[in-house]
Structures are given as C-alpha cells and as structure tokens.
Amino acid sequence: MDLTTPDLPSSDAPLKVAVILGSNREGRFGPVVAEWFLGQAAGHPDIETELIDVAETEPPATGAAPAAPRLARADAFVVLTPEYNHSYPAPLKSLIDRHFTEWQAKPVAFVSYGGISGGLRAVEHLRQVFAELHAVSVRDTVSFHHAGALFDDRGVPKDPAPASGAAKRMLDQLVWWGLALREARTRRPYGG
C-alpha cells in the first residue's frame, strides 16, 4: 500500500523548523540571539528555518502574517525565550495559547537567555505547557547566562565553541525527533 500523497513531504525533505522569537520588549536582546541561532541552523544540512517574531504577531497586528499557517506547516519548533520574573514573556504565552493542533506530535527545542539562570527557569515552564499541548520537548537546550556579556558588538559570541557545540547537539536531537514524528504523522494521523 502506498502511504505517500502529493501533500506530504518525502522522508528526505529538509525538516521545516519554525524559530519563534519570544520577546517583544523594546531594546530586547532576542534578535541578537535569533540571528546567531539562525546562523547555526543554516549550517545544518537537514533543516529549513522560518522566523516567527512575537513582536510581529502578538497581539495580532493588522496586516501581519498570521502565525497559524506558519506553525501548521512546521515539522518542529525552536523557541527563543528570555526569562522575565522566573518565567517566559506574556506575548509568547499568547502565541502558544492561541493555537493547539499546530503543536501536536511535533518536537520543540529551546534557546534561552537571561541573567544568572540563563533563562532555564523559563524553559522549565515552557516544557510543561508544551507537554499539555501534546508536543515533545527536546532534552538538550542552549542557554546564555548573562547573555549581554557573552556577545561582542557585532552580535558574535566571544567564546563561540560552547554555544555552537550545544546548538549542534540540540539540533541533532531536534532533527531525529522531527523526522521520526513527521513519519509517524504521515503513517497515522495524531488523534490527541
């Protein structure tokens, strides 16, 4: 029996990863982290990325590209989040909560940044939220402790090796889960 249809990606198609920039504060550091991460992802041969910036989608702005179709076509997600008050930003929560089926049976990885904790408390909260949405969180993360001091004026990490190594491990895990879950959804639609 042939389980393929013209609408489904082939098993060797690049993984479509939506990279979600989760902060919209004025003067935010997120774009620096996003640019660095997109450069890391571009070096991975099995990934195709699309940036979704909550500053452009939350609250839904007139004329802004709606997030739902962009999230739905993604095979996997990377959430870039700062830590605000031991958690993640409200605009990110709004984006997550306005969607449901778009997250189901897909992997989510995290890149966080902040002060002493590097955003890891925000990531722990996000893991719980995504579990409730039937998404699978990837174990390894990338976190930047005291992020502003780790990047130079051009937005390049001063010591790139640790962050690049963490990003590679995380992306490798994301690709494994993304391809496995994409194949599973192709064979048997998720009914959660």
mmCIF file of C-alpha atoms in Angstrom:
data_model
loop_
_atom_site.group_PDB
_atom_site.id
_atom_site.type_symbol
_atom_site.label_atom_id
_atom_site.label_comp_id
_atom_site.label_asym_id
_atom_site.label_seq_id
_atom_site.Cartn_x
_atom_site.Cartn_y
_atom_site.Cartn_z
ATOM 1 C CA MET A 1 0.000 0.000 0.000
ATOM 2 C CA ASP A 2 1.370 3.426 -0.929
ATOM 3 C CA LEU A 3 1.069 5.780 2.055
ATOM 4 C CA THR A 4 2.500 8.827 0.289
ATOM 5 C CA THR A 5 0.405 11.617 -1.138
ATOM 6 C CA PRO A 6 1.446 14.736 -3.026
ATOM 7 C CA ASP A 7 0.710 16.862 0.092
ATOM 8 C CA LEU A 8 3.159 15.067 2.365
ATOM 9 C CA PRO A 9 6.892 15.754 2.441
ATOM 10 C CA SER A 10 9.193 12.935 1.439
ATOM 11 C CA SER A 11 11.234 11.380 4.204
ATOM 12 C CA ASP A 12 14.387 13.024 2.873
ATOM 13 C CA ALA A 13 12.883 16.540 2.638
ATOM 14 C CA PRO A 14 14.520 19.053 4.982
ATOM 15 C CA LEU A 15 12.861 19.457 8.360
ATOM 16 C CA LYS A 16 10.790 22.657 8.404
ATOM 17 C CA VAL A 17 11.651 24.383 11.667
ATOM 18 C CA ALA A 18 9.743 27.421 12.925
ATOM 19 C CA VAL A 19 12.089 29.506 15.076
ATOM 20 C CA ILE A 20 9.951 31.550 17.458
ATOM 21 C CA LEU A 21 11.436 34.745 18.882
ATOM 22 C CA GLY A 22 9.509 35.074 22.136
ATOM 23 C CA SER A 23 10.113 38.626 23.359
ATOM 24 C CA ASN A 24 8.690 41.911 22.170
ATOM 25 C CA ARG A 25 10.180 44.303 24.729
ATOM 26 C CA GLU A 26 11.747 47.495 23.479
ATOM 27 C CA GLY A 27 15.531 47.146 23.478
ATOM 28 C CA ARG A 28 15.249 43.347 23.609
ATOM 29 C CA PHE A 29 18.325 41.168 23.217
ATOM 30 C CA GLY A 30 16.378 38.429 21.411
ATOM 31 C CA PRO A 31 17.224 39.496 17.851
ATOM 32 C CA VAL A 32 20.948 39.070 18.611
ATOM 33 C CA VAL A 33 20.342 35.524 19.871
ATOM 34 C CA ALA A 34 17.981 34.781 16.962
ATOM 35 C CA GLU A 35 20.496 35.914 14.353
ATOM 36 C CA TRP A 36 23.211 33.770 15.939
ATOM 37 C CA PHE A 37 20.914 30.744 16.172
ATOM 38 C CA LEU A 38 19.656 31.060 12.589
ATOM 39 C CA GLY A 39 23.310 31.026 11.502
ATOM 40 C CA GLN A 40 23.852 27.806 13.459
ATOM 41 C CA ALA A 41 20.739 26.209 11.957
ATOM 42 C CA ALA A 42 21.770 27.264 8.443
ATOM 43 C CA GLY A 43 24.855 25.093 8.831
ATOM 44 C CA HIS A 44 22.741 22.009 9.483
ATOM 45 C CA PRO A 45 22.006 20.215 6.192
ATOM 46 C CA ASP A 46 18.671 18.735 7.288
ATOM 47 C CA ILE A 47 16.961 21.947 8.412
ATOM 48 C CA GLU A 48 14.997 24.725 6.711
ATOM 49 C CA THR A 49 14.057 27.582 9.071
ATOM 50 C CA GLU A 50 11.412 30.280 9.215
ATOM 51 C CA LEU A 51 11.488 33.012 11.878
ATOM 52 C CA ILE A 52 8.255 33.898 13.672
ATOM 53 C CA ASP A 53 8.700 37.012 15.829
ATOM 54 C CA VAL A 54 6.045 37.618 18.504
ATOM 55 C CA ALA A 55 6.696 41.344 18.104
ATOM 56 C CA GLU A 56 5.053 40.988 14.687
ATOM 57 C CA THR A 57 2.251 38.568 15.623
ATOM 58 C CA GLU A 58 1.230 39.365 19.232
ATOM 59 C CA PRO A 59 -1.240 40.871 19.708
ATOM 60 C CA PRO A 60 -2.365 40.065 16.186
ATOM 61 C CA ALA A 61 -1.261 43.117 14.252
ATOM 62 C CA THR A 62 -3.229 44.420 11.301
ATOM 63 C CA GLY A 63 -1.542 43.262 8.132
ATOM 64 C CA ALA A 64 0.782 40.852 9.938
ATOM 65 C CA ALA A 65 1.175 37.374 8.511
ATOM 66 C CA PRO A 66 -0.977 35.078 10.658
ATOM 67 C CA ALA A 67 1.032 32.614 12.709
ATOM 68 C CA ALA A 68 -1.333 29.613 12.401
ATOM 69 C CA PRO A 69 -0.428 28.540 8.833
ATOM 70 C CA ARG A 70 3.265 29.112 9.514
ATOM 71 C CA LEU A 71 3.095 26.978 12.664
ATOM 72 C CA ALA A 72 0.991 24.310 10.945
ATOM 73 C CA ARG A 73 3.468 23.777 8.127
ATOM 74 C CA ALA A 74 6.387 23.414 10.557
ATOM 75 C CA ASP A 75 7.687 19.932 11.383
ATOM 76 C CA ALA A 76 9.433 21.196 14.518
ATOM 77 C CA PHE A 77 9.938 24.318 16.624
ATOM 78 C CA VAL A 78 12.757 26.158 18.361
ATOM 79 C CA VAL A 79 11.571 28.660 20.959
ATOM 80 C CA LEU A 80 13.971 31.501 21.778
ATOM 81 C CA THR A 81 12.985 32.923 25.143
ATOM 82 C CA PRO A 82 14.297 35.333 27.716
ATOM 83 C CA GLU A 83 13.439 34.889 31.361
ATOM 84 C CA TYR A 84 11.176 37.530 32.866
ATOM 85 C CA ASN A 85 10.339 37.145 36.563
ATOM 86 C CA HIS A 86 11.349 33.457 36.650
ATOM 87 C CA SER A 87 9.222 32.605 33.598
ATOM 88 C CA TYR A 88 8.720 33.404 29.920
ATOM 89 C CA PRO A 89 7.140 36.502 28.308
ATOM 90 C CA ALA A 90 3.402 37.061 28.021
ATOM 91 C CA PRO A 91 3.433 37.544 24.209
ATOM 92 C CA LEU A 92 4.997 34.090 23.850
ATOM 93 C CA LYS A 93 2.285 32.611 26.095
ATOM 94 C CA SER A 94 -0.352 34.338 23.959
ATOM 95 C CA LEU A 95 1.089 32.887 20.740
ATOM 96 C CA ILE A 96 1.261 29.405 22.239
ATOM 97 C CA ASP A 97 -2.250 29.507 23.727
ATOM 98 C CA ARG A 98 -3.951 30.778 20.564
ATOM 99 C CA HIS A 99 -3.008 27.539 18.785
ATOM 100 C CA PHE A 100 -3.493 23.870 19.587
ATOM 101 C CA THR A 101 -3.298 21.365 16.748
ATOM 102 C CA GLU A 102 -0.318 23.176 15.233
ATOM 103 C CA TRP A 103 1.890 21.922 18.115
ATOM 104 C CA GLN A 104 0.613 18.356 18.372
ATOM 105 C CA ALA A 105 3.034 15.460 17.843
ATOM 106 C CA LYS A 106 5.903 17.786 16.948
ATOM 107 C CA PRO A 107 9.193 18.403 18.766
ATOM 108 C CA VAL A 108 10.099 21.657 20.471
ATOM 109 C CA ALA A 109 13.638 22.757 21.371
ATOM 110 C CA PHE A 110 14.648 25.767 23.434
ATOM 111 C CA VAL A 111 17.254 28.508 23.282
ATOM 112 C CA SER A 112 17.145 30.735 26.351
ATOM 113 C CA TYR A 113 18.956 33.773 27.616
ATOM 114 C CA GLY A 114 18.951 35.965 30.669
ATOM 115 C CA GLY A 115 20.828 36.740 33.833
ATOM 116 C CA ILE A 116 22.317 34.230 36.206
ATOM 117 C CA SER A 117 19.926 31.420 35.253
ATOM 118 C CA GLY A 118 20.311 31.914 31.509
ATOM 119 C CA GLY A 119 16.560 31.607 31.027
ATOM 120 C CA LEU A 120 16.432 27.990 32.202
ATOM 121 C CA ARG A 121 13.510 28.643 34.579
ATOM 122 C CA ALA A 122 11.505 29.934 31.600
ATOM 123 C CA VAL A 123 12.369 26.761 29.690
ATOM 124 C CA GLU A 124 11.163 24.549 32.548
ATOM 125 C CA HIS A 125 7.791 26.332 32.500
ATOM 126 C CA LEU A 126 7.586 26.005 28.724
ATOM 127 C CA ARG A 127 8.227 22.256 28.888
ATOM 128 C CA GLN A 128 5.081 21.857 30.998
ATOM 129 C CA VAL A 129 2.991 23.976 28.637
ATOM 130 C CA PHE A 130 4.141 22.107 25.529
ATOM 131 C CA ALA A 131 3.561 18.720 27.181
ATOM 132 C CA GLU A 132 -0.057 19.764 27.722
ATOM 133 C CA LEU A 133 -0.256 20.639 24.012
ATOM 134 C CA HIS A 134 0.938 17.113 23.055
ATOM 135 C CA ALA A 135 4.325 18.330 21.841
ATOM 136 C CA VAL A 136 7.621 16.598 22.632
ATOM 137 C CA SER A 137 10.333 18.740 24.178
ATOM 138 C CA VAL A 138 13.926 18.036 23.226
ATOM 139 C CA ARG A 139 16.171 17.341 26.223
ATOM 140 C CA ASP A 140 19.204 19.480 25.378
ATOM 141 C CA THR A 141 18.963 23.266 25.285
ATOM 142 C CA VAL A 142 21.155 26.237 24.514
ATOM 143 C CA SER A 143 21.270 28.837 27.274
ATOM 144 C CA PHE A 144 23.147 32.087 27.604
ATOM 145 C CA HIS A 145 23.850 33.146 31.214
ATOM 146 C CA HIS A 146 24.426 36.907 31.458
ATOM 147 C CA ALA A 147 23.790 36.978 27.724
ATOM 148 C CA GLY A 148 24.746 40.595 27.081
ATOM 149 C CA ALA A 149 28.296 39.964 28.281
ATOM 150 C CA LEU A 150 28.738 36.875 26.081
ATOM 151 C CA PHE A 151 28.338 38.612 22.694
ATOM 152 C CA ASP A 152 30.536 41.262 21.119
ATOM 153 C CA ASP A 153 29.271 44.462 19.463
ATOM 154 C CA ARG A 154 28.665 42.591 16.184
ATOM 155 C CA GLY A 155 26.401 40.006 17.845
ATOM 156 C CA VAL A 156 29.007 37.242 17.760
ATOM 157 C CA PRO A 157 29.680 35.098 20.839
ATOM 158 C CA LYS A 158 33.049 35.995 22.373
ATOM 159 C CA ASP A 159 33.710 32.293 23.009
ATOM 160 C CA PRO A 160 31.664 30.528 20.307
ATOM 161 C CA ALA A 161 32.680 26.897 20.959
ATOM 162 C CA PRO A 162 30.423 26.085 23.949
ATOM 163 C CA ALA A 163 27.291 27.625 22.423
ATOM 164 C CA SER A 164 27.962 26.147 18.970
ATOM 165 C CA GLY A 165 28.503 22.697 20.485
ATOM 166 C CA ALA A 166 25.276 22.962 22.486
ATOM 167 C CA ALA A 167 23.381 24.133 19.394
ATOM 168 C CA LYS A 168 24.682 21.222 17.316
ATOM 169 C CA ARG A 169 23.655 18.660 19.952
ATOM 170 C CA MET A 170 20.226 20.228 20.300
ATOM 171 C CA LEU A 171 19.674 20.473 16.533
ATOM 172 C CA ASP A 172 20.743 16.851 16.043
ATOM 173 C CA GLN A 173 18.149 15.789 18.627
ATOM 174 C CA LEU A 174 15.521 18.048 17.066
ATOM 175 C CA VAL A 175 16.146 16.559 13.620
ATOM 176 C CA TRP A 176 15.883 12.998 14.958
ATOM 177 C CA TRP A 177 12.606 13.699 16.731
ATOM 178 C CA GLY A 178 11.296 15.854 13.891
ATOM 179 C CA LEU A 179 11.879 13.203 11.228
ATOM 180 C CA ALA A 180 10.549 10.405 13.443
ATOM 181 C CA LEU A 181 7.377 12.295 14.333
ATOM 182 C CA ARG A 182 6.840 13.525 10.762
ATOM 183 C CA GLU A 183 6.995 9.921 9.558
ATOM 184 C CA ALA A 184 4.638 8.822 12.347
ATOM 185 C CA ARG A 185 2.107 11.573 11.494
ATOM 186 C CA THR A 186 2.287 10.532 7.836
ATOM 187 C CA ARG A 187 1.531 6.896 8.645
ATOM 188 C CA ARG A 188 -1.044 7.548 11.333
ATOM 189 C CA PRO A 189 -2.568 10.990 11.946
ATOM 190 C CA TYR A 190 -2.277 12.060 15.563
ATOM 191 C CA GLY A 191 -5.612 11.863 17.344
ATOM 192 C CA GLY A 192 -4.788 13.598 20.616
#
